[in-house]
Amino acid sequence: MAIQYKSRREIGKMHIAGAHVAEILLILRDAVRPGITTGELNAIAEAELARRGGISCFKNYVIKRSDPPFPAVICTSVNDEVVHGIPGKRALKEGDIVSLDFGATFDGWVGDSGLTVPVGEISASARHLLAVTEKARELGIAQAVVGNRVQDIGAAVQAYVEAQGCSIVRHYTGHGVGKQMHEDPLIPNYVDPQMDNPRLQPGMVFAIEPMVNAGRADTRVLKDKWTVVTADHSLSAYFEHTVAVTEQGPEIMTLP
Ligand code: MG
Ligand code: MG
């Protein structure tokens, strides 16, 4: 599918969708505490989504038809889980980190965002990982300007993350966002001369979502066919915003 450029009016609608997503993520962030289960966090998100009249982009999402559809409205990825963790009976413990990923459609437009949240007091190394990942997202967003190319985003993210002694996950990337959660182009968090590198134009809207490991970059998928973990079981963090490229600079859609 070709890149879908959004009009100013459409970007306005995406701001509204993004604000709902951001507000629900704040509610989830505030609910995170030792003892709560990831399934309880999902129930909070599902109720809040229904109250606001949104539609989940995640529930029943299918990657491969032979695999089970995703069963929840958020992804909850704990500690060495990178992304796509399935909410369930797991209770969060003091010192854990949990990545919350949430995408939903409001009035036909998608917002996609997420963050990694500390559970109570966390280790200094976990704090470093979270700070590096959030800062990497910020540096990536700053590159989302007219005249740059897609891989200027990944170049900024990768250079910073690696200088901080962490590694960038390569198997998963950001993506265009619009009426669909996953549109073109891919937004890699690293430089790959083999990949498409389109020029950034006004009206492009995409998710910038660095996934950063404290150890090596390699990942694998668990038997549930969804949960991605670090191959070396090191901690992993992730921060995501949906961002529009405009003549005035990058505009973050997923703010409360
Ligand atoms: Mg997401
Ligand atoms: Mg995304």
mmCIF file of N, CA and C in Angstrom, residues 95-171:
data_model
loop_
_atom_site.group_PDB
_atom_site.id
_atom_site.type_symbol
_atom_site.label_atom_id
_atom_site.label_comp_id
_atom_site.label_asym_id
_atom_site.label_seq_id
_atom_site.Cartn_x
_atom_site.Cartn_y
_atom_site.Cartn_z
ATOM 1 N N GLY A 95 9.817 -3.723 41.623
ATOM 2 C CA GLY A 95 11.076 -3.876 40.894
ATOM 3 C C GLY A 95 10.913 -4.302 39.447
ATOM 4 N N ASP A 96 9.698 -4.755 39.066
ATOM 5 C CA ASP A 96 9.451 -5.088 37.655
ATOM 6 C C ASP A 96 9.379 -3.807 36.831
ATOM 7 N N ILE A 97 9.546 -3.972 35.512
ATOM 8 C CA ILE A 97 9.130 -2.931 34.570
ATOM 9 C C ILE A 97 8.098 -3.560 33.644
ATOM 10 N N VAL A 98 7.078 -2.770 33.267
ATOM 11 C CA VAL A 98 6.044 -3.305 32.378
ATOM 12 C C VAL A 98 5.807 -2.324 31.239
ATOM 13 N N SER A 99 5.913 -2.851 30.013
ATOM 14 C CA SER A 99 5.632 -2.043 28.830
ATOM 15 C C SER A 99 4.165 -2.188 28.468
ATOM 16 N N LEU A 100 3.498 -1.054 28.292
ATOM 17 C CA LEU A 100 2.077 -1.016 27.945
ATOM 18 C C LEU A 100 1.954 -0.446 26.546
ATOM 19 N N ASP A 101 1.338 -1.199 25.650
ATOM 20 C CA ASP A 101 1.152 -0.757 24.266
ATOM 21 C C ASP A 101 -0.345 -0.749 24.004
ATOM 22 N N PHE A 102 -0.839 0.350 23.429
ATOM 23 C CA PHE A 102 -2.277 0.507 23.255
ATOM 24 C C PHE A 102 -2.555 1.218 21.939
ATOM 25 N N GLY A 103 -3.395 0.622 21.109
ATOM 26 C CA GLY A 103 -3.818 1.244 19.858
ATOM 27 C C GLY A 103 -5.323 1.124 19.713
ATOM 28 N N ALA A 104 -5.974 2.228 19.317
ATOM 29 C CA ALA A 104 -7.425 2.201 19.182
ATOM 30 C C ALA A 104 -7.877 3.188 18.122
ATOM 31 N N THR A 105 -9.081 2.927 17.592
ATOM 32 C CA THR A 105 -9.688 3.763 16.564
ATOM 33 C C THR A 105 -10.810 4.589 17.170
ATOM 34 N N PHE A 106 -10.786 5.899 16.909
ATOM 35 C CA PHE A 106 -11.877 6.787 17.313
ATOM 36 C C PHE A 106 -12.319 7.551 16.078
ATOM 37 N N ASP A 107 -13.600 7.475 15.758
ATOM 38 C CA ASP A 107 -14.151 8.177 14.600
ATOM 39 C C ASP A 107 -13.346 7.859 13.330
ATOM 40 N N GLY A 108 -12.917 6.610 13.225
ATOM 41 C CA GLY A 108 -12.264 6.144 12.004
ATOM 42 C C GLY A 108 -10.760 6.325 11.950
ATOM 43 N N TRP A 109 -10.177 6.968 12.981
ATOM 44 C CA TRP A 109 -8.738 7.240 12.949
ATOM 45 C C TRP A 109 -8.035 6.596 14.130
ATOM 46 N N VAL A 110 -6.814 6.126 13.880
ATOM 47 C CA VAL A 110 -6.080 5.339 14.874
ATOM 48 C C VAL A 110 -5.086 6.216 15.647
ATOM 49 N N GLY A 111 -4.984 5.927 16.945
ATOM 50 C CA GLY A 111 -3.863 6.402 17.751
ATOM 51 C C GLY A 111 -3.120 5.189 18.281
ATOM 52 N N ASP A 112 -1.802 5.258 18.301
ATOM 53 C CA ASP A 112 -0.983 4.113 18.728
ATOM 54 C C ASP A 112 0.148 4.675 19.591
ATOM 55 N N SER A 113 0.212 4.214 20.836
ATOM 56 C CA SER A 113 1.210 4.762 21.737
ATOM 57 C C SER A 113 1.523 3.751 22.829
ATOM 58 N N GLY A 114 2.577 4.018 23.568
ATOM 59 C CA GLY A 114 2.905 3.116 24.664
ATOM 60 C C GLY A 114 4.096 3.629 25.442
ATOM 61 N N LEU A 115 4.338 2.969 26.543
ATOM 62 C CA LEU A 115 5.430 3.367 27.426
ATOM 63 C C LEU A 115 5.786 2.215 28.348
ATOM 64 N N THR A 116 6.982 2.306 28.929
ATOM 65 C CA THR A 116 7.384 1.333 29.948
ATOM 66 C C THR A 116 7.298 2.000 31.315
ATOM 67 N N VAL A 117 6.644 1.294 32.240
ATOM 68 C CA VAL A 117 6.323 1.855 33.549
ATOM 69 C C VAL A 117 7.067 1.068 34.626
ATOM 70 N N PRO A 118 7.710 1.764 35.582
ATOM 71 C CA PRO A 118 8.323 1.055 36.708
ATOM 72 C C PRO A 118 7.252 0.601 37.699
ATOM 73 N N VAL A 119 7.460 -0.575 38.283
ATOM 74 C CA VAL A 119 6.545 -1.071 39.318
ATOM 75 C C VAL A 119 7.236 -0.845 40.659
ATOM 76 N N GLY A 120 6.765 0.163 41.408
ATOM 77 C CA GLY A 120 7.428 0.511 42.664
ATOM 78 C C GLY A 120 8.847 0.978 42.407
ATOM 79 N N GLU A 121 9.747 0.620 43.309
ATOM 80 C CA GLU A 121 11.164 0.992 43.161
ATOM 81 C C GLU A 121 11.843 0.007 42.212
ATOM 82 N N ILE A 122 12.592 0.543 41.242
ATOM 83 C CA ILE A 122 13.310 -0.333 40.315
ATOM 84 C C ILE A 122 14.809 -0.071 40.434
ATOM 85 N N SER A 123 15.594 -0.988 39.870
ATOM 86 C CA SER A 123 17.056 -0.897 39.974
ATOM 87 C C SER A 123 17.572 0.300 39.175
ATOM 88 N N ALA A 124 18.782 0.718 39.502
ATOM 89 C CA ALA A 124 19.408 1.827 38.769
ATOM 90 C C ALA A 124 19.574 1.467 37.299
ATOM 91 N N SER A 125 19.897 0.201 37.011
ATOM 92 C CA SER A 125 20.095 -0.169 35.605
ATOM 93 C C SER A 125 18.762 -0.135 34.849
ATOM 94 N N ALA A 126 17.672 -0.517 35.515
ATOM 95 C CA ALA A 126 16.355 -0.445 34.864
ATOM 96 C C ALA A 126 15.966 1.012 34.629
ATOM 97 N N ARG A 127 16.256 1.863 35.606
ATOM 98 C CA ARG A 127 15.957 3.298 35.430
ATOM 99 C C ARG A 127 16.719 3.873 34.245
ATOM 100 N N HIS A 128 17.980 3.469 34.122
ATOM 101 C CA HIS A 128 18.805 3.924 32.993
ATOM 102 C C HIS A 128 18.171 3.483 31.673
ATOM 103 N N LEU A 129 17.763 2.222 31.607
ATOM 104 C CA LEU A 129 17.164 1.693 30.373
ATOM 105 C C LEU A 129 15.908 2.490 30.001
ATOM 106 N N LEU A 130 15.061 2.773 30.965
ATOM 107 C CA LEU A 130 13.830 3.524 30.672
ATOM 108 C C LEU A 130 14.156 4.937 30.198
ATOM 109 N N ALA A 131 15.111 5.574 30.880
ATOM 110 C CA ALA A 131 15.470 6.951 30.489
ATOM 111 C C ALA A 131 16.061 6.979 29.086
ATOM 112 N N VAL A 132 16.920 6.011 28.773
ATOM 113 C CA VAL A 132 17.540 5.954 27.439
ATOM 114 C C VAL A 132 16.472 5.746 26.367
ATOM 115 N N THR A 133 15.530 4.863 26.634
ATOM 116 C CA THR A 133 14.523 4.536 25.618
ATOM 117 C C THR A 133 13.592 5.721 25.373
ATOM 118 N N GLU A 134 13.184 6.382 26.459
ATOM 119 C CA GLU A 134 12.282 7.534 26.285
ATOM 120 C C GLU A 134 13.009 8.664 25.548
ATOM 121 N N LYS A 135 14.260 8.878 25.902
ATOM 122 C CA LYS A 135 15.057 9.922 25.223
ATOM 123 C C LYS A 135 15.270 9.561 23.751
ATOM 124 N N ALA A 136 15.441 8.265 23.459
ATOM 125 C CA ALA A 136 15.620 7.827 22.064
ATOM 126 C C ALA A 136 14.384 8.161 21.243
ATOM 127 N N ARG A 137 13.205 7.954 21.842
ATOM 128 C CA ARG A 137 11.965 8.318 21.134
ATOM 129 C C ARG A 137 11.949 9.813 20.832
ATOM 130 N N GLU A 138 12.339 10.618 21.823
ATOM 131 C CA GLU A 138 12.362 12.071 21.653
ATOM 132 C C GLU A 138 13.302 12.476 20.506
ATOM 133 N N LEU A 139 14.498 11.853 20.476
ATOM 134 C CA LEU A 139 15.470 12.175 19.429
ATOM 135 C C LEU A 139 14.954 11.737 18.062
ATOM 136 N N GLY A 140 14.247 10.607 18.021
ATOM 137 C CA GLY A 140 13.642 10.145 16.769
ATOM 138 C C GLY A 140 12.580 11.119 16.289
ATOM 139 N N ILE A 141 11.728 11.558 17.204
ATOM 140 C CA ILE A 141 10.652 12.492 16.838
ATOM 141 C C ILE A 141 11.246 13.785 16.274
ATOM 142 N N ALA A 142 12.345 14.235 16.856
ATOM 143 C CA ALA A 142 12.960 15.497 16.408
ATOM 144 C C ALA A 142 13.427 15.415 14.954
ATOM 145 N N GLN A 143 13.638 14.206 14.455
ATOM 146 C CA GLN A 143 14.067 14.030 13.055
ATOM 147 C C GLN A 143 12.892 13.960 12.088
ATOM 148 N N ALA A 144 11.658 13.970 12.610
ATOM 149 C CA ALA A 144 10.469 13.805 11.757
ATOM 150 C C ALA A 144 10.099 15.146 11.139
ATOM 151 N N VAL A 145 11.009 15.668 10.315
ATOM 152 C CA VAL A 145 10.810 16.987 9.710
ATOM 153 C C VAL A 145 10.914 16.875 8.190
ATOM 154 N N VAL A 146 10.196 17.762 7.524
ATOM 155 C CA VAL A 146 10.173 17.800 6.063
ATOM 156 C C VAL A 146 11.602 17.982 5.552
ATOM 157 N N GLY A 147 11.962 17.180 4.559
ATOM 158 C CA GLY A 147 13.304 17.268 3.985
ATOM 159 C C GLY A 147 14.200 16.136 4.441
ATOM 160 N N ASN A 148 13.955 15.642 5.656
ATOM 161 C CA ASN A 148 14.669 14.437 6.096
ATOM 162 C C ASN A 148 14.108 13.208 5.399
ATOM 163 N N ARG A 149 14.772 12.087 5.632
ATOM 164 C CA ARG A 149 14.253 10.809 5.162
ATOM 165 C C ARG A 149 13.928 9.941 6.358
ATOM 166 N N VAL A 150 13.130 8.890 6.097
ATOM 167 C CA VAL A 150 12.703 7.993 7.175
ATOM 168 C C VAL A 150 13.886 7.513 8.012
ATOM 169 N N GLN A 151 14.994 7.158 7.359
ATOM 170 C CA GLN A 151 16.085 6.546 8.131
ATOM 171 C C GLN A 151 16.893 7.552 8.948
ATOM 172 N N ASP A 152 16.634 8.862 8.762
ATOM 173 C CA ASP A 152 17.237 9.832 9.685
ATOM 174 C C ASP A 152 16.697 9.609 11.102
ATOM 175 N N ILE A 153 15.458 9.132 11.186
ATOM 176 C CA ILE A 153 14.867 8.834 12.508
ATOM 177 C C ILE A 153 15.638 7.692 13.162
ATOM 178 N N GLY A 154 15.765 6.585 12.435
ATOM 179 C CA GLY A 154 16.467 5.431 12.986
ATOM 180 C C GLY A 154 17.927 5.715 13.285
ATOM 181 N N ALA A 155 18.545 6.549 12.447
ATOM 182 C CA ALA A 155 19.963 6.868 12.665
ATOM 183 C C ALA A 155 20.148 7.576 14.001
ATOM 184 N N ALA A 156 19.254 8.527 14.306
ATOM 185 C CA ALA A 156 19.356 9.275 15.564
ATOM 186 C C ALA A 156 19.093 8.355 16.752
ATOM 187 N N VAL A 157 18.090 7.500 16.618
ATOM 188 C CA VAL A 157 17.741 6.573 17.707
ATOM 189 C C VAL A 157 18.888 5.603 17.965
ATOM 190 N N GLN A 158 19.372 4.992 16.910
ATOM 191 C CA GLN A 158 20.413 3.968 17.040
ATOM 192 C C GLN A 158 21.703 4.549 17.621
ATOM 193 N N ALA A 159 22.127 5.714 17.112
ATOM 194 C CA ALA A 159 23.396 6.301 17.577
ATOM 195 C C ALA A 159 23.329 6.573 19.074
ATOM 196 N N TYR A 160 22.225 7.129 19.519
ATOM 197 C CA TYR A 160 22.097 7.467 20.937
ATOM 198 C C TYR A 160 22.037 6.204 21.805
ATOM 199 N N VAL A 161 21.199 5.263 21.416
ATOM 200 C CA VAL A 161 21.003 4.056 22.234
ATOM 201 C C VAL A 161 22.302 3.270 22.369
ATOM 202 N N GLU A 162 23.014 3.123 21.257
ATOM 203 C CA GLU A 162 24.254 2.345 21.302
ATOM 204 C C GLU A 162 25.336 3.079 22.095
ATOM 205 N N ALA A 163 25.344 4.412 22.014
ATOM 206 C CA ALA A 163 26.315 5.186 22.809
ATOM 207 C C ALA A 163 26.050 5.033 24.304
ATOM 208 N N GLN A 164 24.808 4.696 24.652
ATOM 209 C CA GLN A 164 24.446 4.512 26.062
ATOM 210 C C GLN A 164 24.664 3.067 26.530
ATOM 211 N N GLY A 165 25.229 2.225 25.657
ATOM 212 C CA GLY A 165 25.527 0.853 26.043
ATOM 213 C C GLY A 165 24.348 -0.093 25.950
ATOM 214 N N CYS A 166 23.287 0.316 25.279
ATOM 215 C CA CYS A 166 22.112 -0.552 25.093
ATOM 216 C C CYS A 166 22.024 -0.952 23.621
ATOM 217 N N SER A 167 21.070 -1.826 23.286
ATOM 218 C CA SER A 167 20.943 -2.237 21.890
ATOM 219 C C SER A 167 19.514 -2.042 21.399
ATOM 220 N N ILE A 168 19.418 -1.828 20.090
ATOM 221 C CA ILE A 168 18.135 -1.572 19.427
ATOM 222 C C ILE A 168 17.607 -2.874 18.835
ATOM 223 N N VAL A 169 16.355 -3.183 19.124
ATOM 224 C CA VAL A 169 15.714 -4.356 18.535
ATOM 225 C C VAL A 169 15.498 -4.102 17.042
ATOM 226 N N ARG A 170 15.848 -5.082 16.226
ATOM 227 C CA ARG A 170 15.768 -4.888 14.770
ATOM 228 C C ARG A 170 14.589 -5.597 14.129
ATOM 229 N N HIS A 171 14.014 -6.565 14.813
ATOM 230 C CA HIS A 171 13.002 -7.386 14.156
ATOM 231 C C HIS A 171 11.647 -6.690 14.083
#
